[in-house]
Amino acid sequence: MMNYGRDRPAPPPVTRTVPEQTAAVRARTLTVVRGHRTVLDRLDFDVPPGRVTGLLGPSGCGKTTLMRAVVGTQAKVTGTLDVLGRPAGHARLRPRIGYVTQSPAIYDDLTVRQNLDYFAAVLHPGRAARAERRESVRRAVGDVDLAPHADALAGNLSGGQRSRVSLAVALLGTPELLVLDEPTVGLAPVLRRDLWQLFHRLAADRGTTLLVSSHVMDEAERCHRLLLMREGRLLAAGTPGALRARTGAATVEEAFLHLVDEATPTERTPPTLAPRPPEPTP
Amino acid sequence: MTCTPPPTARPLSGARVLATAARVLRQLSHDPRTVALMLLVPCVMIALLRYVFDAHPRTFDSVGASLLGIFPMITMFLVTSIATLRERTSGTLERLLAMPLSKADLLGGYALAFGALAVVQSALATALSVWLLDLDITGSPWLLLLVAVLDALLGTALGLFVSAFASSEFQAVQFMPAVLMPQLLLCGLFAPRDTMQPALEAVSAALPMSYAVDAMSEILTHTTPTPTFLRDILITTSFTLLTLTLTAPTLLTLTLTAPTLPRQTP
């Protein structure tokens, strides 16, 4: 792949208006079974390109498994899953996707800058690319707002700062699709806001597609589109406004709860019994 | 579980090997205590040995020369297995292999960085032995250094290999006695190999450290490289390359559990 390091021009407007035809991620009956447990159960969804799509749901609902399936590191995936026009996990997709795991994948015994310098050297090796590397490292450090800590050892930083270093590494390659697993967990409100502004800048200026997971519902309002998940199923998909309108709720959180209530009577029998009914037998 | 080969073969990239080696050395530079231990412990041990055999300088010559080859192997084995294990558990290995970095680049980078460190370590220990501790060798000290570096690279390769089978630092450290102690007992340091029980002698002929130690004793007793010496260093180097070849596939299979999706059903 020869597409590192350049700022990709924003995609032509036509892709924004008909996202269905050129979805960045397209899933049909996507299923993941681990042991006897169905972690993802026949999911159908599209992630539009150049947009911020939020993947929301309680902890353990399958968000990470879905993200791993998209980046191609998940085993036992069935159904159709196309990413940037190729089947997920295709070797050619690797350099086009940035994946930031929940626990930061960085070297704790290097400084922030040394971490980025190394990963940049892997992406653009050689003496000739030195100026380009310096520029992309500078930009990535600025993007995640870590310039004041650039020369601190990563191991001495806070958890939130370390996950921002991990995000900065993913930004070095200028990926077309950025998959972020709980990037704002444990961050102070101001930083969370800044990070969300960065996500929107990436989508608007660089045409990056973002798939961002969170279990904090108030972050949902910041996304262009939402995928609401619960227990391996897709509860709903759509814009935050559409979801609120559909359920007549004031916030996405209320909408989510409404959708959960709507779905539960069929699962729990009988609904009139004690507040904690026995688990339904499979 | 299948693995699609990369679309274009990713050859060894010199710049990426150098970048990886520089990164490994930079990590060590933030840990001066480890570097000091790596460089000084062999010197202290060899000095200790000199005075243990105070009344038997000939014994010190033969044991000392052998140990100059064994120390770097043990140190590099430990450092490499722990460093690779950390690379695996921190998620950076998975991240690197998702980038355009080939496994050969990564292994080459590690080998280069630790090899450089081994040169310094062996140079210090050899210089100390020859100049200050009166280690009496017939051949050239440069050959001694060459064998020490080859042994260090063998230790690095073995360390990379066993780290694939260790899931914690505890296990990685326990592989040291499991892999190196038998070789130490059988390599001819304690008793000449041809006086061992024949089955053990056969086993020792299949272990790389035997050749490392044999090469050292050749330098001890001959002024110029002998055919046996050349055979010994050739075998040691072949073991290193073989181990690295066996290691490369384990890097991917143990980290990316499923690089590709199974056949998709419509």
PDB file of C-alpha atoms in Angstrom, chain A residues 30-35 37-40 64-79 81 88-89, chain B residues 1-2 94 253 255-263:
ATOM      1  CA  LEU A  30     -22.847 -11.409  10.947  1.00  0.00           C
ATOM      2  CA  THR A  31     -22.548 -14.082  13.625  1.00  0.00           C
ATOM      3  CA  VAL A  32     -19.775 -15.013  16.052  1.00  0.00           C
ATOM      4  CA  VAL A  33     -20.035 -18.122  18.220  1.00  0.00           C
ATOM      5  CA  ARG A  34     -17.547 -18.701  20.998  1.00  0.00           C
ATOM      6  CA  GLY A  35     -17.871 -22.103  22.607  1.00  0.00           C
ATOM      7  CA  ARG A  37     -22.251 -18.850  23.435  1.00  0.00           C
ATOM      8  CA  THR A  38     -23.471 -16.758  20.525  1.00  0.00           C
ATOM      9  CA  VAL A  39     -21.533 -13.524  21.028  1.00  0.00           C
ATOM     10  CA  LEU A  40     -22.911 -11.778  17.945  1.00  0.00           C
ATOM     11  CA  THR A  64     -15.205  -5.565  21.174  1.00  0.00           C
ATOM     12  CA  THR A  65     -15.983  -8.811  19.334  1.00  0.00           C
ATOM     13  CA  LEU A  66     -17.702  -6.831  16.585  1.00  0.00           C
ATOM     14  CA  MET A  67     -14.726  -4.496  16.294  1.00  0.00           C
ATOM     15  CA  ARG A  68     -12.280  -7.399  16.177  1.00  0.00           C
ATOM     16  CA  ALA A  69     -14.376  -8.954  13.419  1.00  0.00           C
ATOM     17  CA  VAL A  70     -14.183  -5.701  11.428  1.00  0.00           C
ATOM     18  CA  VAL A  71     -10.401  -5.450  11.755  1.00  0.00           C
ATOM     19  CA  GLY A  72     -10.060  -9.162  11.018  1.00  0.00           C
ATOM     20  CA  THR A  73      -8.616 -10.536  14.242  1.00  0.00           C
ATOM     21  CA  GLN A  74     -11.722 -12.398  15.418  1.00  0.00           C
ATOM     22  CA  ALA A  75     -12.083 -16.154  14.965  1.00  0.00           C
ATOM     23  CA  LYS A  76     -15.282 -18.056  14.106  1.00  0.00           C
ATOM     24  CA  VAL A  77     -17.015 -15.307  12.134  1.00  0.00           C
ATOM     25  CA  THR A  78     -19.827 -16.326   9.792  1.00  0.00           C
ATOM     26  CA  GLY A  79     -22.090 -14.284   7.550  1.00  0.00           C
ATOM     27  CA  LEU A  81     -18.689  -8.735   6.453  1.00  0.00           C
ATOM     28  CA  ALA A  88     -12.881  -8.366   6.481  1.00  0.00           C
ATOM     29  CA  GLY A  89      -9.445  -9.648   7.410  1.00  0.00           C
TER      30      GLY A  89
ATOM     31  CA  MET B   1      -7.336 -21.709  10.962  1.00  0.00           C
ATOM     32  CA  THR B   2      -5.952 -20.447   7.683  1.00  0.00           C
ATOM     33  CA  GLU B  94       0.020  -7.558  17.062  1.00  0.00           C
ATOM     34  CA  THR B 253      -0.001 -17.876  14.927  1.00  0.00           C
ATOM     35  CA  THR B 255      -0.849 -13.419  18.295  1.00  0.00           C
ATOM     36  CA  LEU B 256      -3.307 -12.989  15.478  1.00  0.00           C
ATOM     37  CA  THR B 257      -5.637 -15.805  16.340  1.00  0.00           C
ATOM     38  CA  ALA B 258      -7.595 -15.430  13.130  1.00  0.00           C
ATOM     39  CA  PRO B 259      -6.020 -13.233  10.483  1.00  0.00           C
ATOM     40  CA  THR B 260      -8.786 -14.047   8.024  1.00  0.00           C
ATOM     41  CA  LEU B 261     -12.412 -14.895   8.169  1.00  0.00           C
ATOM     42  CA  PRO B 262     -13.608 -18.317   7.160  1.00  0.00           C
ATOM     43  CA  ARG B 263     -15.420 -18.743   3.863  1.00  0.00           C
TER      44      ARG B 263
END
